């Protein structure tokens, strides 16, 4: 993207972020309307939000869909929040992507929000639940089944990396602050609570570690990925982004990486939006024709 265009794009994204953030007090009313009627429209953007809960193995998964104004079909995104966040927390994210022409579905991981657990630190049950949400959303008439992507952050970024090597038709994936080598992350993380969660939710067996380490499976990657990571991240060491970069380079895979020298675990929503939208608009162009 030319420098001038990129600068203008960044300014527009920041304006939208500021606008969306200013509207956050109204999200409670938007959620109430959605809970009451099943769907509600965010009037400033004309994006339609709907309750999109579904069941996997008899357990409820909390989900919210986002449909841009118009008939579509639109490129579709599976949106995966991280630890201690839910589909409701990602309403600003879903609105931002939808306003830019991407239909989306945000899914709370098992054990978070109204998604029934237990949490398994992005293990097989979580990946199965998210995969089924991806397939369900892909079948919606307003979604272009041939232009599907995944965006995840933190535990969501870890989940997105595992889905990237398991879904055979995903076309673009954004990995924000994810764990890609579970054992290396365990060895380097200094935060006691995170270490205890890793132990309690997985048992730290060899099989559990293998299942949660996407870097060991990257030879199966078929789509371009964008890696985003703060260089001062204490929750997920920055080395995770570098080792994935090096592995993808060795495999000659299509990837991009953007790091943030002054950021910790959160790179700030405006950075997530700016770089993700730039990447997705190139890899899943909203105006592409089948």
GROMACS .gro file of C-alpha atoms in nm:
model
  290
    1UNK     CA    1   0.000   0.000   0.000
    2UNK     CA    2   0.152   0.340  -0.096
    3UNK     CA    3   0.263   0.549   0.202
    4UNK     CA    4   0.004   0.824   0.148
    5UNK     CA    5  -0.282   0.576   0.110
    6UNK     CA    6  -0.168   0.379   0.412
    7UNK     CA    7  -0.151   0.697   0.621
    8UNK     CA    8  -0.501   0.798   0.513
    9UNK     CA    9  -0.628   0.447   0.584
   10UNK     CA   10  -0.475   0.455   0.932
   11UNK     CA   11  -0.638   0.792   1.004
   12UNK     CA   12  -0.979   0.662   0.894
   13UNK     CA   13  -0.942   0.352   1.112
   14UNK     CA   14  -0.846   0.565   1.412
   15UNK     CA   15  -1.145   0.791   1.352
   16UNK     CA   16  -1.373   0.487   1.340
   17UNK     CA   17  -1.213   0.339   1.652
   18UNK     CA   18  -1.265   0.664   1.840
   19UNK     CA   19  -1.625   0.675   1.721
   20UNK     CA   20  -1.689   0.312   1.816
   21UNK     CA   21  -1.528   0.355   2.157
   22UNK     CA   22  -1.739   0.663   2.221
   23UNK     CA   23  -2.048   0.451   2.152
   24UNK     CA   24  -1.958   0.177   2.400
   25UNK     CA   25  -2.205   0.301   2.665
   26UNK     CA   26  -2.481   0.225   2.415
   27UNK     CA   27  -2.372  -0.137   2.368
   28UNK     CA   28  -2.569  -0.243   2.676
   29UNK     CA   29  -2.889  -0.126   2.508
   30UNK     CA   30  -2.783  -0.292   2.184
   31UNK     CA   31  -2.725  -0.619   2.371
   32UNK     CA   32  -3.061  -0.587   2.548
   33UNK     CA   33  -3.238  -0.541   2.215
   34UNK     CA   34  -3.050  -0.838   2.069
   35UNK     CA   35  -3.138  -1.055   2.368
   36UNK     CA   36  -3.504  -0.957   2.342
   37UNK     CA   37  -3.555  -0.987   1.966
   38UNK     CA   38  -3.270  -1.214   1.860
   39UNK     CA   39  -3.120  -0.940   1.642
   40UNK     CA   40  -3.054  -0.568   1.665
   41UNK     CA   41  -2.911  -0.303   1.434
   42UNK     CA   42  -2.626  -0.075   1.532
   43UNK     CA   43  -2.776   0.238   1.378
   44UNK     CA   44  -2.458   0.443   1.318
   45UNK     CA   45  -2.305   0.168   1.103
   46UNK     CA   46  -2.625  -0.018   0.997
   47UNK     CA   47  -2.457  -0.343   1.100
   48UNK     CA   48  -2.700  -0.613   1.210
   49UNK     CA   49  -2.603  -0.812   1.521
   50UNK     CA   50  -2.772  -1.142   1.603
   51UNK     CA   51  -2.749  -1.399   1.878
   52UNK     CA   52  -2.573  -1.690   1.714
   53UNK     CA   53  -2.537  -1.944   1.995
   54UNK     CA   54  -2.494  -2.306   1.888
   55UNK     CA   55  -2.426  -2.639   2.053
   56UNK     CA   56  -2.131  -2.877   2.020
   57UNK     CA   57  -2.148  -3.212   2.196
   58UNK     CA   58  -2.452  -3.086   2.385
   59UNK     CA   59  -2.277  -2.777   2.525
   60UNK     CA   60  -2.371  -2.420   2.445
   61UNK     CA   61  -2.131  -2.188   2.265
   62UNK     CA   62  -2.201  -1.816   2.297
   63UNK     CA   63  -2.174  -1.638   1.964
   64UNK     CA   64  -2.275  -1.310   1.801
   65UNK     CA   65  -2.295  -1.259   1.425
   66UNK     CA   66  -2.230  -0.931   1.243
   67UNK     CA   67  -2.385  -0.863   0.901
   68UNK     CA   68  -2.285  -0.551   0.706
   69UNK     CA   69  -2.548  -0.337   0.543
   70UNK     CA   70  -2.655  -0.486   0.209
   71UNK     CA   71  -2.729  -0.831   0.073
   72UNK     CA   72  -2.379  -0.969   0.026
   73UNK     CA   73  -2.237  -1.221   0.000
   74UNK     CA   74  -1.957  -1.082   0.213
   75UNK     CA   75  -1.622  -1.237   0.303
   76UNK     CA   76  -1.667  -1.407   0.640
   77UNK     CA   77  -1.453  -1.391   0.954
   78UNK     CA   78  -1.443  -1.612   1.260
   79UNK     CA   79  -1.349  -1.375   1.547
   80UNK     CA   80  -1.190  -1.539   1.853
   81UNK     CA   81  -1.147  -1.344   2.179
   82UNK     CA   82  -0.872  -1.432   2.425
   83UNK     CA   83  -0.857  -1.515   2.795
   84UNK     CA   84  -1.126  -1.357   3.013
   85UNK     CA   85  -1.298  -1.197   2.712
   86UNK     CA   86  -1.610  -1.298   2.528
   87UNK     CA   87  -1.810  -1.246   2.211
   88UNK     CA   88  -1.978  -0.949   2.379
   89UNK     CA   89  -1.641  -0.789   2.451
   90UNK     CA   90  -1.563  -0.819   2.082
   91UNK     CA   91  -1.870  -0.627   1.965
   92UNK     CA   92  -1.651  -0.322   1.877
   93UNK     CA   93  -1.426  -0.552   1.674
   94UNK     CA   94  -1.715  -0.717   1.494
   95UNK     CA   95  -1.869  -0.378   1.414
   96UNK     CA   96  -1.540  -0.244   1.282
   97UNK     CA   97  -1.485  -0.536   1.046
   98UNK     CA   98  -1.850  -0.535   0.935
   99UNK     CA   99  -1.840  -0.163   0.863
  100UNK     CA  100  -1.548  -0.242   0.633
  101UNK     CA  101  -1.741  -0.508   0.441
  102UNK     CA  102  -1.665  -0.826   0.637
  103UNK     CA  103  -1.937  -1.042   0.788
  104UNK     CA  104  -1.824  -1.191   1.118
  105UNK     CA  105  -1.909  -1.423   1.401
  106UNK     CA  106  -1.748  -1.379   1.743
  107UNK     CA  107  -1.741  -1.693   1.956
  108UNK     CA  108  -1.665  -1.713   2.328
  109UNK     CA  109  -1.428  -2.002   2.391
  110UNK     CA  110  -1.553  -2.288   2.614
  111UNK     CA  111  -1.548  -2.182   2.977
  112UNK     CA  112  -1.586  -1.809   2.901
  113UNK     CA  113  -1.897  -1.592   2.901
  114UNK     CA  114  -2.203  -1.805   2.829
  115UNK     CA  115  -2.002  -2.076   2.655
  116UNK     CA  116  -2.013  -2.392   2.863
  117UNK     CA  117  -1.680  -2.535   2.968
  118UNK     CA  118  -1.451  -2.636   3.106
  119UNK     CA  119  -1.174  -2.439   2.940
  120UNK     CA  120  -0.894  -2.657   2.802
  121UNK     CA  121  -0.638  -2.388   2.708
  122UNK     CA  122  -0.718  -2.407   2.338
  123UNK     CA  123  -0.714  -2.785   2.331
  124UNK     CA  124  -0.908  -3.024   2.107
  125UNK     CA  125  -1.251  -2.943   2.255
  126UNK     CA  126  -1.201  -2.571   2.201
  127UNK     CA  127  -1.076  -2.623   1.845
  128UNK     CA  128  -1.371  -2.848   1.766
  129UNK     CA  129  -1.616  -2.590   1.905
  130UNK     CA  130  -1.459  -2.310   1.701
  131UNK     CA  131  -1.436  -2.521   1.384
  132UNK     CA  132  -1.807  -2.598   1.400
  133UNK     CA  133  -1.884  -2.229   1.447
  134UNK     CA  134  -1.673  -2.151   1.140
  135UNK     CA  135  -1.859  -2.413   0.932
  136UNK     CA  136  -2.200  -2.300   1.055
  137UNK     CA  137  -2.128  -1.937   0.969
  138UNK     CA  138  -1.979  -2.034   0.633
  139UNK     CA  139  -2.321  -2.171   0.530
  140UNK     CA  140  -2.504  -1.843   0.590
  141UNK     CA  141  -2.651  -1.702   0.265
  142UNK     CA  142  -2.492  -1.360   0.321
  143UNK     CA  143  -2.144  -1.513   0.362
  144UNK     CA  144  -1.914  -1.594   0.071
  145UNK     CA  145  -1.805  -1.949   0.158
  146UNK     CA  146  -1.500  -1.915  -0.066
  147UNK     CA  147  -1.364  -1.609   0.116
  148UNK     CA  148  -1.331  -1.709   0.480
  149UNK     CA  149  -1.080  -1.581   0.734
  150UNK     CA  150  -0.999  -1.609   1.105
  151UNK     CA  151  -0.891  -1.334   1.346
  152UNK     CA  152  -0.783  -1.419   1.700
  153UNK     CA  153  -0.599  -1.254   1.987
  154UNK     CA  154  -0.409  -1.403   2.284
  155UNK     CA  155  -0.572  -1.742   2.343
  156UNK     CA  156  -0.773  -1.649   2.035
  157UNK     CA  157  -0.452  -1.598   1.839
  158UNK     CA  158  -0.332  -1.939   1.952
  159UNK     CA  159  -0.664  -2.090   1.844
  160UNK     CA  160  -0.646  -1.911   1.508
  161UNK     CA  161  -0.300  -2.058   1.445
  162UNK     CA  162  -0.427  -2.410   1.511
  163UNK     CA  163  -0.730  -2.355   1.288
  164UNK     CA  164  -0.501  -2.222   1.015
  165UNK     CA  165  -0.337  -2.565   0.982
  166UNK     CA  166  -0.659  -2.764   1.024
  167UNK     CA  167  -0.914  -2.582   0.806
  168UNK     CA  168  -0.847  -2.667   0.443
  169UNK     CA  169  -1.036  -2.372   0.293
  170UNK     CA  170  -0.951  -2.073   0.513
  171UNK     CA  171  -0.802  -1.796   0.299
  172UNK     CA  172  -0.640  -1.558   0.552
  173UNK     CA  173  -0.562  -1.567   0.924
  174UNK     CA  174  -0.461  -1.293   1.170
  175UNK     CA  175  -0.261  -1.411   1.471
  176UNK     CA  176  -0.248  -1.161   1.756
  177UNK     CA  177  -0.018  -1.230   2.054
  178UNK     CA  178  -0.061  -1.605   2.031
  179UNK     CA  179   0.123  -1.907   2.172
  180UNK     CA  180   0.260  -2.127   1.893
  181UNK     CA  181   0.507  -2.346   2.087
  182UNK     CA  182   0.330  -2.445   2.408
  183UNK     CA  183   0.631  -2.592   2.592
  184UNK     CA  184   0.858  -2.297   2.508
  185UNK     CA  185   0.590  -2.056   2.627
  186UNK     CA  186   0.553  -2.254   2.950
  187UNK     CA  187   0.928  -2.242   3.005
  188UNK     CA  188   0.950  -1.866   2.948
  189UNK     CA  189   0.633  -1.724   3.105
  190UNK     CA  190   0.698  -1.571   3.448
  191UNK     CA  191   0.338  -1.497   3.549
  192UNK     CA  192   0.232  -1.756   3.806
  193UNK     CA  193  -0.138  -1.747   3.722
  194UNK     CA  194  -0.075  -1.823   3.355
  195UNK     CA  195   0.155  -2.114   3.443
  196UNK     CA  196  -0.106  -2.262   3.676
  197UNK     CA  197  -0.375  -2.230   3.407
  198UNK     CA  198  -0.152  -2.408   3.158
  199UNK     CA  199  -0.091  -2.692   3.404
  200UNK     CA  200  -0.449  -2.724   3.531
  201UNK     CA  201  -0.621  -2.708   3.192
  202UNK     CA  202  -0.383  -2.937   3.002
  203UNK     CA  203  -0.195  -3.163   3.241
  204UNK     CA  204   0.121  -3.067   3.045
  205UNK     CA  205   0.147  -3.415   2.894
  206UNK     CA  206   0.350  -3.464   2.577
  207UNK     CA  207   0.031  -3.514   2.378
  208UNK     CA  208  -0.133  -3.204   2.527
  209UNK     CA  209   0.173  -2.996   2.439
  210UNK     CA  210   0.183  -3.132   2.084
  211UNK     CA  211  -0.188  -3.064   2.029
  212UNK     CA  212  -0.145  -2.700   2.132
  213UNK     CA  213   0.176  -2.625   1.937
  214UNK     CA  214   0.084  -2.505   1.590
  215UNK     CA  215   0.447  -2.442   1.501
  216UNK     CA  216   0.491  -2.820   1.478
  217UNK     CA  217   0.221  -2.837   1.210
  218UNK     CA  218   0.297  -2.534   0.994
  219UNK     CA  219   0.396  -2.746   0.695
  220UNK     CA  220   0.018  -2.792   0.650
  221UNK     CA  221  -0.047  -2.417   0.628
  222UNK     CA  222  -0.220  -2.325   0.302
  223UNK     CA  223  -0.315  -1.960   0.356
  224UNK     CA  224  -0.134  -1.632   0.423
  225UNK     CA  225  -0.106  -1.525   0.786
  226UNK     CA  226  -0.041  -1.196   0.962
  227UNK     CA  227   0.150  -1.209   1.292
  228UNK     CA  228   0.099  -0.922   1.539
  229UNK     CA  229   0.288  -0.903   1.869
  230UNK     CA  230   0.406  -0.652   2.127
  231UNK     CA  231   0.778  -0.678   2.199
  232UNK     CA  232   0.728  -0.614   2.573
  233UNK     CA  233   0.462  -0.883   2.611
  234UNK     CA  234   0.495  -1.062   2.947
  235UNK     CA  235   0.182  -1.278   2.907
  236UNK     CA  236   0.294  -1.437   2.581
  237UNK     CA  237   0.669  -1.392   2.525
  238UNK     CA  238   0.767  -1.206   2.209
  239UNK     CA  239   0.986  -1.506   2.123
  240UNK     CA  240   0.667  -1.686   2.018
  241UNK     CA  241   0.622  -1.448   1.725
  242UNK     CA  242   0.988  -1.480   1.627
  243UNK     CA  243   0.994  -1.858   1.632
  244UNK     CA  244   0.680  -1.869   1.416
  245UNK     CA  245   0.837  -1.615   1.180
  246UNK     CA  246   1.149  -1.829   1.150
  247UNK     CA  247   0.951  -2.149   1.095
  248UNK     CA  248   0.734  -1.994   0.823
  249UNK     CA  249   1.042  -1.848   0.658
  250UNK     CA  250   1.209  -2.189   0.653
  251UNK     CA  251   0.894  -2.343   0.502
  252UNK     CA  252   0.865  -2.059   0.246
  253UNK     CA  253   0.509  -1.985   0.356
  254UNK     CA  254   0.318  -1.667   0.278
  255UNK     CA  255   0.318  -1.452   0.590
  256UNK     CA  256   0.358  -1.096   0.718
  257UNK     CA  257   0.469  -0.982   1.062
  258UNK     CA  258   0.420  -0.654   1.244
  259UNK     CA  259   0.572  -0.605   1.588
  260UNK     CA  260   0.527  -0.317   1.832
  261UNK     CA  261   0.841  -0.224   2.029
  262UNK     CA  262   0.659  -0.023   2.297
  263UNK     CA  263   0.357  -0.251   2.347
  264UNK     CA  264   0.294  -0.519   2.606
  265UNK     CA  265   0.031  -0.793   2.569
  266UNK     CA  266  -0.226  -0.553   2.426
  267UNK     CA  267  -0.113  -0.381   2.107
  268UNK     CA  268  -0.422  -0.153   2.138
  269UNK     CA  269  -0.741  -0.207   1.938
  270UNK     CA  270  -0.658   0.059   1.680
  271UNK     CA  271  -0.341  -0.132   1.584
  272UNK     CA  272  -0.529  -0.459   1.561
  273UNK     CA  273  -0.789  -0.296   1.337
  274UNK     CA  274  -0.546  -0.105   1.117
  275UNK     CA  275  -0.309  -0.390   1.036
  276UNK     CA  276  -0.577  -0.660   1.021
  277UNK     CA  277  -0.795  -0.460   0.784
  278UNK     CA  278  -0.502  -0.374   0.560
  279UNK     CA  279  -0.410  -0.744   0.541
  280UNK     CA  280  -0.764  -0.877   0.501
  281UNK     CA  281  -0.862  -0.625   0.236
  282UNK     CA  282  -0.572  -0.753   0.027
  283UNK     CA  283  -0.627  -1.122   0.094
  284UNK     CA  284  -1.009  -1.127   0.113
  285UNK     CA  285  -1.113  -0.826  -0.095
  286UNK     CA  286  -1.467  -0.732  -0.002
  287UNK     CA  287  -1.557  -0.641  -0.359
  288UNK     CA  288  -1.417  -0.958  -0.522
  289UNK     CA  289  -1.646  -1.149  -0.755
  290UNK     CA  290  -1.693  -1.522  -0.745
   0.00000   0.00000   0.00000
